[in-house]
Coordinates of C-alpha atoms in Angstrom, one line a residue:
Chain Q
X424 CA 0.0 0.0 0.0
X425 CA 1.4 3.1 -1.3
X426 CA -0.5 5.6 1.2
X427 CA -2.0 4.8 4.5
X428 CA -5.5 4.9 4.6
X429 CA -7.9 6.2 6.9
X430 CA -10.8 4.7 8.5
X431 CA -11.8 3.8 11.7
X432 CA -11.6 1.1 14.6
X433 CA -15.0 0.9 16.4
X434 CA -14.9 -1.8 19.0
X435 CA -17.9 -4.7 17.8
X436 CA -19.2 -4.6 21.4
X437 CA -20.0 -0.8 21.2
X438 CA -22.4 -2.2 18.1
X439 CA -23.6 -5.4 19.3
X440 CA -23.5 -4.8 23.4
X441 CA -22.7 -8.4 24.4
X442 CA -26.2 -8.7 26.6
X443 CA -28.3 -8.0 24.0
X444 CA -26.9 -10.6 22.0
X445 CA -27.3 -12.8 25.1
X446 CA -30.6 -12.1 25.3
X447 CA -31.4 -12.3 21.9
X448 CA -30.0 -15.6 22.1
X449 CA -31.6 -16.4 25.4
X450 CA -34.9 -15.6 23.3
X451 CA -34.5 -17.8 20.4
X452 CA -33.6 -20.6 22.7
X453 CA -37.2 -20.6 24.5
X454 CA -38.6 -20.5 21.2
X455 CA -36.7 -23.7 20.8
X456 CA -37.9 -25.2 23.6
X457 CA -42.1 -24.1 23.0
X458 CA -41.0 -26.0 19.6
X459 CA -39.5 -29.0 21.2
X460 CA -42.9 -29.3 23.9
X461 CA -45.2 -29.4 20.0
X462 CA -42.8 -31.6 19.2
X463 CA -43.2 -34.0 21.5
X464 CA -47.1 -33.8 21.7
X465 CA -46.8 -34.6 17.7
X466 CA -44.9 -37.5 18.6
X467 CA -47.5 -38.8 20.9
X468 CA -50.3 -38.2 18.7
X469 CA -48.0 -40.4 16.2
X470 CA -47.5 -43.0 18.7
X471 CA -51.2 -43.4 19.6
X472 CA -52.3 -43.6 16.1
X473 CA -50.1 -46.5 15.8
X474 CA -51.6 -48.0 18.5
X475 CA -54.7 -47.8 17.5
X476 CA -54.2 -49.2 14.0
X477 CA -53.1 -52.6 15.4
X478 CA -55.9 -52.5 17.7
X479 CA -58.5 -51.9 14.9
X480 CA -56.7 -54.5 12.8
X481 CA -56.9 -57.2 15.4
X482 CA -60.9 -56.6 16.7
X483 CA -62.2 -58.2 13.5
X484 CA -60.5 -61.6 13.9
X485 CA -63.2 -63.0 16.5
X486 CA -66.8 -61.9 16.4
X487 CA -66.6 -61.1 20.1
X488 CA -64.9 -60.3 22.7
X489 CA -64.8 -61.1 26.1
X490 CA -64.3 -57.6 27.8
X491 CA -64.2 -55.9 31.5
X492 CA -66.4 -52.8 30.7
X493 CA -65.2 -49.5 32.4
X494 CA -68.8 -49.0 34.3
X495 CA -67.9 -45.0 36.4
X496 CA -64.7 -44.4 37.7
X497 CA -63.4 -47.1 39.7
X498 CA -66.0 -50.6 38.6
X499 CA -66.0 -52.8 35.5
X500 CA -68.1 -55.2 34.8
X501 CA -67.7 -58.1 32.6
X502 CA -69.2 -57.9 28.8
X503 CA -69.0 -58.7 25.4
X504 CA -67.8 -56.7 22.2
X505 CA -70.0 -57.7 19.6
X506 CA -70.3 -55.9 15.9
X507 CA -66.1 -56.3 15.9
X508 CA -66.3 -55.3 12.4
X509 CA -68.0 -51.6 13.1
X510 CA -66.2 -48.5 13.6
X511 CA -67.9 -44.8 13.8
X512 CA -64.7 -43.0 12.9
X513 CA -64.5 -39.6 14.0
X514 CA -64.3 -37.5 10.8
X515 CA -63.4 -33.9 12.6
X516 CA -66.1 -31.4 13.9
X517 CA -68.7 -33.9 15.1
X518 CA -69.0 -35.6 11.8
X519 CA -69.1 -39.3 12.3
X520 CA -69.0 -42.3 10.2
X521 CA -69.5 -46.2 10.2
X522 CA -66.6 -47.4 8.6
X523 CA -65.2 -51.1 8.8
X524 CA -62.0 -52.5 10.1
X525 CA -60.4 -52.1 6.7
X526 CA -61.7 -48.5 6.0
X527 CA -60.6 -47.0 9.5
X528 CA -57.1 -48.4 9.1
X529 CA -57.1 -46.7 5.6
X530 CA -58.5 -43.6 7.5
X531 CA -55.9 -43.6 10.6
X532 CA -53.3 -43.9 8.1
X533 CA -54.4 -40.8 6.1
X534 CA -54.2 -39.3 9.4
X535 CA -50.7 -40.5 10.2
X536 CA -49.4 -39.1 6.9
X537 CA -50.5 -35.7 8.0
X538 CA -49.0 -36.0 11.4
X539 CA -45.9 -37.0 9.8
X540 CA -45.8 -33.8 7.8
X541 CA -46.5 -31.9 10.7
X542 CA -44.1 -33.3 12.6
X543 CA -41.1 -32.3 9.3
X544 CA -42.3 -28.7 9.2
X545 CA -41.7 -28.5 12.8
X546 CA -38.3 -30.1 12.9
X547 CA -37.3 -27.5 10.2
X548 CA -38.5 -24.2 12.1
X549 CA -36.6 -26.0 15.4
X550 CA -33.2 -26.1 12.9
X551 CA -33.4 -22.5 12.0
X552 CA -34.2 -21.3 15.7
X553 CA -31.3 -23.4 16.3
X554 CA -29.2 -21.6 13.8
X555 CA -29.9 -18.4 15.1
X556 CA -29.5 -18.8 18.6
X557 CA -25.9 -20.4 17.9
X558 CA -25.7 -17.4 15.8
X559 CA -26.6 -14.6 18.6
X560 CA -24.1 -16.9 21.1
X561 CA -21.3 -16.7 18.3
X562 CA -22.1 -12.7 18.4
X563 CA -22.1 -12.6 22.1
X564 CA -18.6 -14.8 22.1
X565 CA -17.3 -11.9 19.7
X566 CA -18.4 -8.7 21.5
X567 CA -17.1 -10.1 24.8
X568 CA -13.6 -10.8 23.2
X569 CA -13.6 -7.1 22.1
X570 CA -13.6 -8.2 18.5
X571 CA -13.7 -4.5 16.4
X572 CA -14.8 -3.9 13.1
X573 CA -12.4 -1.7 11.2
X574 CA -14.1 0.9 8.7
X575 CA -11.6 1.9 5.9
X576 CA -12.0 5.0 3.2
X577 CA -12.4 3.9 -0.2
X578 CA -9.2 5.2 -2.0
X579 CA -9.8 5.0 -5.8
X580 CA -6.6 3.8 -7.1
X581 CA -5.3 2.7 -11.0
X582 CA -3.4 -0.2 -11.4
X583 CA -4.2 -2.8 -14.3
X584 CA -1.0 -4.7 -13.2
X585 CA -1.6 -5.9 -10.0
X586 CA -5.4 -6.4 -11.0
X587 CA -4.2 -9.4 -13.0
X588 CA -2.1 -10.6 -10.2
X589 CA -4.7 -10.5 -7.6
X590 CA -7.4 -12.5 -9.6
X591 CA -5.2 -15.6 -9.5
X592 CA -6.8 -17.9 -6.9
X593 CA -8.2 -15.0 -4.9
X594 CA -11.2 -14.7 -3.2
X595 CA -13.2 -11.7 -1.3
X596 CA -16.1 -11.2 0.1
X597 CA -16.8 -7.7 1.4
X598 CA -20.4 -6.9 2.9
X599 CA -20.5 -3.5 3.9
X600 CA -23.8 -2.0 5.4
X601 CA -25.2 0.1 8.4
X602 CA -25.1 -2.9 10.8
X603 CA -28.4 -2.3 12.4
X604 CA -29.1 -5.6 13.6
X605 CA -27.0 -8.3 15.2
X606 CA -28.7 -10.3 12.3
X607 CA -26.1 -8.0 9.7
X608 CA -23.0 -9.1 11.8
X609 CA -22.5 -12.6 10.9
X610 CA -22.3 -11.4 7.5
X611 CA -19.6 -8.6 8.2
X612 CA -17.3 -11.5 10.1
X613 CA -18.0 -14.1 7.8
X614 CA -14.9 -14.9 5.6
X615 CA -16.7 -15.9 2.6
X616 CA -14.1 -17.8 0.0
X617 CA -17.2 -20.0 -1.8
X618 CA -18.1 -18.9 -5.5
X619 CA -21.4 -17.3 -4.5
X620 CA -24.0 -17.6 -6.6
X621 CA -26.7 -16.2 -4.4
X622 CA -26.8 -12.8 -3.0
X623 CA -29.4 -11.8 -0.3
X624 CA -29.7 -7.8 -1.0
X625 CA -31.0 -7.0 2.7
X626 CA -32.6 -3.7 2.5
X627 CA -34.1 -1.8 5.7
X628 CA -35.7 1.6 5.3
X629 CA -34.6 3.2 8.2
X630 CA -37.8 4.7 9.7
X631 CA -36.0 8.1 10.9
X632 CA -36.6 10.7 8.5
X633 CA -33.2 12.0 10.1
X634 CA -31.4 9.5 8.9
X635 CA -29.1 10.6 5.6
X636 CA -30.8 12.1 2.8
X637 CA -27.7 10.7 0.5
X638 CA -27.6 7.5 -0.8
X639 CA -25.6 5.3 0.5
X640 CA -24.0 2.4 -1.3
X641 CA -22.7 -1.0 -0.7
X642 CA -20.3 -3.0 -1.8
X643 CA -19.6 -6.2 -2.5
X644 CA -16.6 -8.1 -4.2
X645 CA -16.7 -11.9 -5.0
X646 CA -14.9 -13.7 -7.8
X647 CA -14.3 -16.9 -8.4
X648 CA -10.3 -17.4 -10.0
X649 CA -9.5 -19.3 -12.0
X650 CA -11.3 -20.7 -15.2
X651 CA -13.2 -17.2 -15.9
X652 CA -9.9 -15.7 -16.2
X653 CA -10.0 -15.1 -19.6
X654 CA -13.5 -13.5 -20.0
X655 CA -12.8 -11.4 -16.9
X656 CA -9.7 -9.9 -18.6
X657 CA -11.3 -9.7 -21.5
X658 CA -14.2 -7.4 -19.8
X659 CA -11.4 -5.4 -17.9
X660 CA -10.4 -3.8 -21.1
X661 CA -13.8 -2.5 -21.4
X662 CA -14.9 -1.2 -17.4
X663 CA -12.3 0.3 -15.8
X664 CA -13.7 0.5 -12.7
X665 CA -13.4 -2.9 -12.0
X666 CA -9.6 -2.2 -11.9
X667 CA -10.3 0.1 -9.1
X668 CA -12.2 -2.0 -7.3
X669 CA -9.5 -5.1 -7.5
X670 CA -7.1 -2.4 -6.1
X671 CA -10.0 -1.6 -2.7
X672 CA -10.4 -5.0 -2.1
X673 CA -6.6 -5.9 -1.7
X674 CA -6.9 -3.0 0.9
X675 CA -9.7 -3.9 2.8
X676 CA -9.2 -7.2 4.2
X677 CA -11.8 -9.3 5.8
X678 CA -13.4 -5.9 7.6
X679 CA -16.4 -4.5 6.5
X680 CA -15.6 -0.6 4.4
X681 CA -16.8 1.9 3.1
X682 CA -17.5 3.9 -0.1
X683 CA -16.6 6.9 -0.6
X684 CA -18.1 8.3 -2.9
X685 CA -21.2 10.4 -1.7
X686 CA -21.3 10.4 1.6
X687 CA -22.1 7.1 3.7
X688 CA -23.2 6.2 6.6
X689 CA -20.4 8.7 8.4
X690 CA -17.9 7.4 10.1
X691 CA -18.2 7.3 14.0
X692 CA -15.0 8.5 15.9
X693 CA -14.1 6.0 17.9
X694 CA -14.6 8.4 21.1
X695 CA -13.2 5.4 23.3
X696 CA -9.6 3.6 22.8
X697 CA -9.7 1.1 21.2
X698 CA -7.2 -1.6 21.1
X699 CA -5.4 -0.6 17.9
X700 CA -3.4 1.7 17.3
X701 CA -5.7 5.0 16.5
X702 CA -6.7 6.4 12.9
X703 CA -8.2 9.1 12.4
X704 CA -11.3 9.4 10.5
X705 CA -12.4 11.9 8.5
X706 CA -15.5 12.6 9.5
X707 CA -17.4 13.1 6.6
X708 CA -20.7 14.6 8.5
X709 CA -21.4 16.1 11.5
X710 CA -20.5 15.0 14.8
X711 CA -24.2 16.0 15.6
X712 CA -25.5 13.7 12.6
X713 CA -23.2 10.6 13.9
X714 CA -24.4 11.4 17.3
X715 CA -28.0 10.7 16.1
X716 CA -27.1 7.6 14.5
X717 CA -25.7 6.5 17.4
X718 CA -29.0 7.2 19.4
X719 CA -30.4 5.4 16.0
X720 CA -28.7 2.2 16.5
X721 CA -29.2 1.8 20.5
X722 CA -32.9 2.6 19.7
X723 CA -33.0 -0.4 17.6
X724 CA -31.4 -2.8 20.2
X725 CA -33.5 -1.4 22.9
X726 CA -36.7 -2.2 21.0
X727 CA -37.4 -5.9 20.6
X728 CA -34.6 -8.1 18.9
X729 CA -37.6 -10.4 17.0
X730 CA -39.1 -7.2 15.7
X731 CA -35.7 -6.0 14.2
X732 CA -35.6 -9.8 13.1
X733 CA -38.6 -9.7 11.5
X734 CA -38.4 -5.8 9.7
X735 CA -35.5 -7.7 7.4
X736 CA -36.7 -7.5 3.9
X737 CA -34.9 -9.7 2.1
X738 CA -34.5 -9.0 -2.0
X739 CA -33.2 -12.3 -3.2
X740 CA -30.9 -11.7 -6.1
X741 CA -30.5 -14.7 -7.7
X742 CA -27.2 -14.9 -9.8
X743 CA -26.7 -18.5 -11.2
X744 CA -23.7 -17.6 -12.7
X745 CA -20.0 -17.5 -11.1
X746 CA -18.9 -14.3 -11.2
X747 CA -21.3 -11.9 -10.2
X748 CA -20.0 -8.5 -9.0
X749 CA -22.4 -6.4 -8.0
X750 CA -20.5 -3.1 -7.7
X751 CA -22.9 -0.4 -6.7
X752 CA -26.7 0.1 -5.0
X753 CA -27.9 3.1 -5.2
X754 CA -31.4 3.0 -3.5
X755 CA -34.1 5.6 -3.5
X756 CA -35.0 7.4 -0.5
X757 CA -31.5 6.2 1.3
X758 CA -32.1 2.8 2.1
X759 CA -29.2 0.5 3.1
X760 CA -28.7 -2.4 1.0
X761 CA -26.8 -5.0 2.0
X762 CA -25.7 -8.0 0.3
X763 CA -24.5 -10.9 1.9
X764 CA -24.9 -14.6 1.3
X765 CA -27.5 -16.4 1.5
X766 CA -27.5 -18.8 3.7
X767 CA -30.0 -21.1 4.2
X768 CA -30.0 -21.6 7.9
X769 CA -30.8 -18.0 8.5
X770 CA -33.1 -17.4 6.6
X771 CA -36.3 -20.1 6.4
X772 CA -38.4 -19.4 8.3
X773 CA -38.3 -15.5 7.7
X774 CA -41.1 -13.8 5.6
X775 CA -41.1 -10.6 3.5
X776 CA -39.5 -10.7 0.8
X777 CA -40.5 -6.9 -0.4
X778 CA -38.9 -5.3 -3.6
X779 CA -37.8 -1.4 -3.2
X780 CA -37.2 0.0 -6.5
X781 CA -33.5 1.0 -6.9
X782 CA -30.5 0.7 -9.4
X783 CA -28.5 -1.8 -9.2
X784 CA -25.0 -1.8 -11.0
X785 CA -23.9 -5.3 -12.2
X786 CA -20.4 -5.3 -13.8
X787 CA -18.2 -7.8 -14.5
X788 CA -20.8 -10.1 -15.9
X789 CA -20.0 -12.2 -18.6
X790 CA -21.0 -11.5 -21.6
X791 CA -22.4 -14.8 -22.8
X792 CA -25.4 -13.7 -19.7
X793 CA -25.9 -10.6 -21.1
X794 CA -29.3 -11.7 -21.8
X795 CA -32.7 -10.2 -20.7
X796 CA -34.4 -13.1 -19.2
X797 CA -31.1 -13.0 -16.8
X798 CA -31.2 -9.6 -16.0
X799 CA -34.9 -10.2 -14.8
X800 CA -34.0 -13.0 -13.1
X801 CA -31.4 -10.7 -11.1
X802 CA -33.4 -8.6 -10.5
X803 CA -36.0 -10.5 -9.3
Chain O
X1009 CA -38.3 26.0 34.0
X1010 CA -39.9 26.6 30.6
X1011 CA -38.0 24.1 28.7
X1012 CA -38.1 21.6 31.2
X1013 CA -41.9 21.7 31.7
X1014 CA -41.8 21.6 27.8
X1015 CA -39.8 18.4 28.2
X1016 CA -42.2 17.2 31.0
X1017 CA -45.3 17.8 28.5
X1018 CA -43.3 16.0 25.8
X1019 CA -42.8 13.3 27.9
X1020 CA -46.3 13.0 29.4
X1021 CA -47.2 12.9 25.8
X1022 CA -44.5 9.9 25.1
X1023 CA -46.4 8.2 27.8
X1024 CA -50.3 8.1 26.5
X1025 CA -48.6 7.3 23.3
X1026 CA -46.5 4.2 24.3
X1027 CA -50.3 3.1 26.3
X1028 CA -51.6 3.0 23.1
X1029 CA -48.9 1.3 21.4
X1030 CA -49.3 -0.9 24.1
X1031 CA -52.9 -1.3 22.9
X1032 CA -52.5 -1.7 19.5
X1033 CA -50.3 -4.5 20.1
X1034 CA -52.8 -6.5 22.5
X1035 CA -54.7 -6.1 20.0
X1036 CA -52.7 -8.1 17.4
X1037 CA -51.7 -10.5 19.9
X1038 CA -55.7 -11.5 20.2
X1039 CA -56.1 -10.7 16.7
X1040 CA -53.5 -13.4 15.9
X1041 CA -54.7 -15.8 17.9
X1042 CA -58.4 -15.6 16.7
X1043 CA -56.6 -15.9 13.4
X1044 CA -54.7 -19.2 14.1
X1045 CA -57.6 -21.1 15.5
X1046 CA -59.5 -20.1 12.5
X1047 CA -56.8 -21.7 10.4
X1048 CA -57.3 -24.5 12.7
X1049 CA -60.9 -25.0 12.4
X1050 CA -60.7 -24.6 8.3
X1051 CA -57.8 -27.8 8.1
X1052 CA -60.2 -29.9 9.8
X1053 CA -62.8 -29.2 7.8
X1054 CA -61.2 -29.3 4.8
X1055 CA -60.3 -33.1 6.3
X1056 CA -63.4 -33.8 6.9
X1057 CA -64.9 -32.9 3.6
X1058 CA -61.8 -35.1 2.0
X1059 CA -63.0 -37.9 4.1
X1060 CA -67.0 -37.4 3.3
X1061 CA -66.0 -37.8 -0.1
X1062 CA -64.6 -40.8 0.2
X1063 CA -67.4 -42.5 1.6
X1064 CA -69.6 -44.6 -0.1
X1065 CA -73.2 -43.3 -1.4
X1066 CA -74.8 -45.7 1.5
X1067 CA -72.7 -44.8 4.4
X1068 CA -74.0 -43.7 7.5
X1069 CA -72.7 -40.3 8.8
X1070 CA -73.9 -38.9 12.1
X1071 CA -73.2 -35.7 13.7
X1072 CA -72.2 -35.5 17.8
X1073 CA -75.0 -32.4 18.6
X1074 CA -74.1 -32.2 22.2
X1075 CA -74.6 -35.7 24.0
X1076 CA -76.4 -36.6 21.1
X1077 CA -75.4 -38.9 18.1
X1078 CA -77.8 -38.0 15.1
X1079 CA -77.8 -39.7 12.1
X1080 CA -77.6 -37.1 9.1
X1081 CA -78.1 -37.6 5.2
X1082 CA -74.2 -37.5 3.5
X1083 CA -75.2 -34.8 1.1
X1084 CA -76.3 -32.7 3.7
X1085 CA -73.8 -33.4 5.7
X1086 CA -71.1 -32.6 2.8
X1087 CA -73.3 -29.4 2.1
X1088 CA -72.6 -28.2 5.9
X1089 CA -69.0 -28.7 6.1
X1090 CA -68.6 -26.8 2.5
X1091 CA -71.1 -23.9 4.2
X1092 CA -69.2 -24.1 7.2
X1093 CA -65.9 -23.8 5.1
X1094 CA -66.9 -21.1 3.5
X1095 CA -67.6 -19.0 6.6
X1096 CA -64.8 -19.9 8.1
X1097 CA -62.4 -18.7 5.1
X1098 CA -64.6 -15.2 5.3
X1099 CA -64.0 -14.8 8.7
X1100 CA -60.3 -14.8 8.4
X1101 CA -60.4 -12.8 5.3
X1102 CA -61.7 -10.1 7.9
X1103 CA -58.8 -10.8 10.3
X1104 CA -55.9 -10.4 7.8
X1105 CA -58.0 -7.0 7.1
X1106 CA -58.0 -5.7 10.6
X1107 CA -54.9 -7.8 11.0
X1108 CA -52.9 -4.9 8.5
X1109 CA -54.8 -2.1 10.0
X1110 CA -53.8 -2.6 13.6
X1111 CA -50.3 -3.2 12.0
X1112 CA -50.3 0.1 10.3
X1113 CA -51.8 1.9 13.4
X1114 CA -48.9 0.4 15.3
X1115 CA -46.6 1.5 12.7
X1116 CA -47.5 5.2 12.5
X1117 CA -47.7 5.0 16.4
X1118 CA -43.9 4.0 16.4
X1119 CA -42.9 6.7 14.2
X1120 CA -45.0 8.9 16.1
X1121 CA -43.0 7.9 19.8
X1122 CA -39.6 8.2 17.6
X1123 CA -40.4 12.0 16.9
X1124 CA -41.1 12.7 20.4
X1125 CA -38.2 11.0 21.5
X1126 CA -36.1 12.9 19.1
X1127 CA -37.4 16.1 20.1
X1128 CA -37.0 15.3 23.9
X1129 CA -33.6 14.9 23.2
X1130 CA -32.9 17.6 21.5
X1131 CA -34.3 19.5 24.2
X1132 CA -32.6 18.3 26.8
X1133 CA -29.2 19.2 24.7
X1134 CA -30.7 22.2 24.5
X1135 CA -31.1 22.5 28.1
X1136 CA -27.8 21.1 29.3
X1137 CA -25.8 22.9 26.9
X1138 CA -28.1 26.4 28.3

């Protein structure tokens, strides 16, 4: 690196305070356990059903039984079970019907299939809930260590040469948003070296009308070496900016940054020491605005964490192709747009999946995709 | 004095707005749960009119009328539980409706209790730093 560049060192637990994580996490895990308590009701229902379909199966072999009849609560007295072949099956809301031996076992196992289903679906949601909360415990782990998150300028910078050089066998994955939600963070500290082919475009209208009025923009790098050497040279001759990208990513690291450009989400000065050494950030608004966001983002953990979880709107860009760089996202009224992979875990048993309209700059794709049926599809 | 009984109005104000936040979200709550027993009710008699279907022309259906087993005709039978579907479906049409209007109440309401949070502050920078 020719120059040092600026940015700043904000300490992850000033972001994520470790007890909100913990009881975030302490939240999911009850959720869990309601689950586990269905669960196991399910599994009874499951078990009884069995039960009863040997019981029906056997009946029919003798015309009658010799029984102890349950006469109150505490006498039998003894009695036959005649007409072993007739069942009045309970159909649901008071229906009955006469069904025989054969029928009702047909029945009980209809009913047995739908247990069974109910019983998948629930073991699903239980794995995502179990995702998260290991999730919110990794986040907890992390602010308690004093893990920071390092915010560096975005120094435009020309060099074709060492473009080519870095491509070789080089991954990055850079997710840069306003981390409003511990939900954001396991994207920022995830070390992403997979060719992704999906991108999950998180984007959050931040419900203060105070919040910045310019658009801010997000970044993401991901390439896959290798094999699409050849087409991605041959598309550097024609987008330069790519070049200038290569050049940011070797910068960055594995920490989130940010974009120049316009302004951004300002960068907070780290008005605490923090355990390396200090930069300086240029603080490219107000101290007044930064203080607000501030008050913004402790807002949002002081309200509930499952609301936050659930105001995610997730804008599924589906890429099926390799190299997908999706340079810029310039949003409309100053949403945040994140992209991060999609991981399945996470992201099941969420709903809303809303569209905002924005621009979305795709570059680097290949040009054997530059079709309109795939341009839909990413933007759908 | 006058700023701070400002504040104190403001936050009197923060108050009756978070009750009815508060409100609007018990509200929901019931609203939801009316909602997921009327899903309830409509799988079961979606079940049922599955099974009634399946039954032979000459099969005997009765209906459990309080202690009372009574032996009903299967077309009427399969007429009630499509009538009773039907109702059922309306009804939780009109829940989703009231459903999103509570959640857009609540919505406003929160925006609402931001401002007045936001403007509490600022007073109270504006006190301190007067």
């Amino acid at each position: 690196m020719e120059e040092p560049v600026k940015g700043t060192v904000t300490s992850l637990s000033s972001l994520v305070p470790a007890e909100e994580a913990q009881k975030a996490s302490r939240r999911v895990l009850d959720a869990i356990y309601e689950r586990r308590e269905q669960l196991d009701q399910l599994k009874s229902f499951v078990a009884d059903n069995t039960n009863l379909v040997n019981l029906v199966q056997k009946l029919p072999e003798e015309l009658h039984h010799d029984i102890m009849v349950p006469f109150g609560k505490a006498a039998f007295f003894p009695g036959r079970l005649i007409h072993t072949n007739e069942f009045l099956v309970l159909l649901g809301e008071g229906y009955y019907a006469e069904r025989t031996s054969k029928q009702t076992v047909e029945f009980l196992k209809r009913r047995g299939k739908v247990l069974e289903s109910q019983v998948e679906s629930l073991k699903a949601v239980m794995q995502d809930l179990k995702a998260e909360a290991s999730f919110f415990d990794a986040t907890a782990a992390e602010a308690v260590e004093g893990v920071v998150e390092i915010r560096e300028d975005y120094v435009e910078e020309l060099s074709p040469e060492k473009e080519k050089v870095s491509i070789a066998g080089r991954f990055t994955a850079l997710i840069v948003a306003a981390p409003i939600s511990a939900a954001s963070f396991v994207f920022c500290f995830l070390l992403e070296h997979l060719p992704i082919s999906i991108f999950l475009v998180d984007v959050r209208a931040l419900p203060l009308g105070a919040q910045s009025d310019s658009p801010s923009f997000a970044v993401a790098d991901n390439m896959e070496a290798g094999s699409v050497d050849e087409e991605y040279t041959h598309i550097l001759s024609i987008m330069d900016k790519l070049e200038k990208e290569e050049e940011e990513t070797e910068n960055a690291n594995e920490h989130s940054e940010d974009e120049q450009d316009d302004s951004v989400f300002g960068q907070r000065s780290p008005d605490h020491e923090v355990k390396s050494s200090e930069i300086s950030a240029p603080s490219l608004h107000s101290k007044a605005e930064s203080m607000t966001r501030e008050d913004t983002f402790k807002n949002f953990f002081q309200q509930d964490f499952s609301d936050r979880l659930d105001d995610l709107s997730y804008v599924r860009l589906d890429c099926a192709i390799d190299i997908c760089r999706i340079k810029e996202i310039v949003t409309e009224k100053a949403d945040i747009v994140k992209l991060s992979k999609w991981v399945l875990e996470i992201n099941v048993g969420k709903d809303g999946i809303s569209v905002l309209g924005g621009w979305i700059g795709i570059e680097d794709l290949p040009f054997h995709l530059w079709k309109e049926d795939i341009f839909r599809k990413i933007g759908e | 004095m006058g700023s701070s009984s400002a504040v104190r109005e403001l936050q009197r104000e923060l108050e009756t707005k978070a009750d009815d936040l508060n409100k609007i979200q018990k509200d929901i709550s019931k609203n939801h749960q009316v909602r997921k027993k009327y899903t309830i009710q409509l799988g079961e008699n979606e079940l049922v009119l599955k099974e009634l279907d399946l039954l032979n022309e000459d099969a005997n259906v009765y209906k459990l009328i309080g202690p009372v087993l009574v032996k009903q005709d299967l077309a009427e039978a399969n007429a009630n539980v499509r009538k009773r579907i039907d109702y059922i479906s309306a009804e939780l049409k009109r829940t989703d409706g009231t459903l999103q209007d509570l959640e857009e109440k609540q919505n406003s309401k929160k925006d609402a209790i931001l401002k007045l949070q936001q403007r509490i502050q600022s007073l109270q920078a504006g006190k301190s730093k007067a």
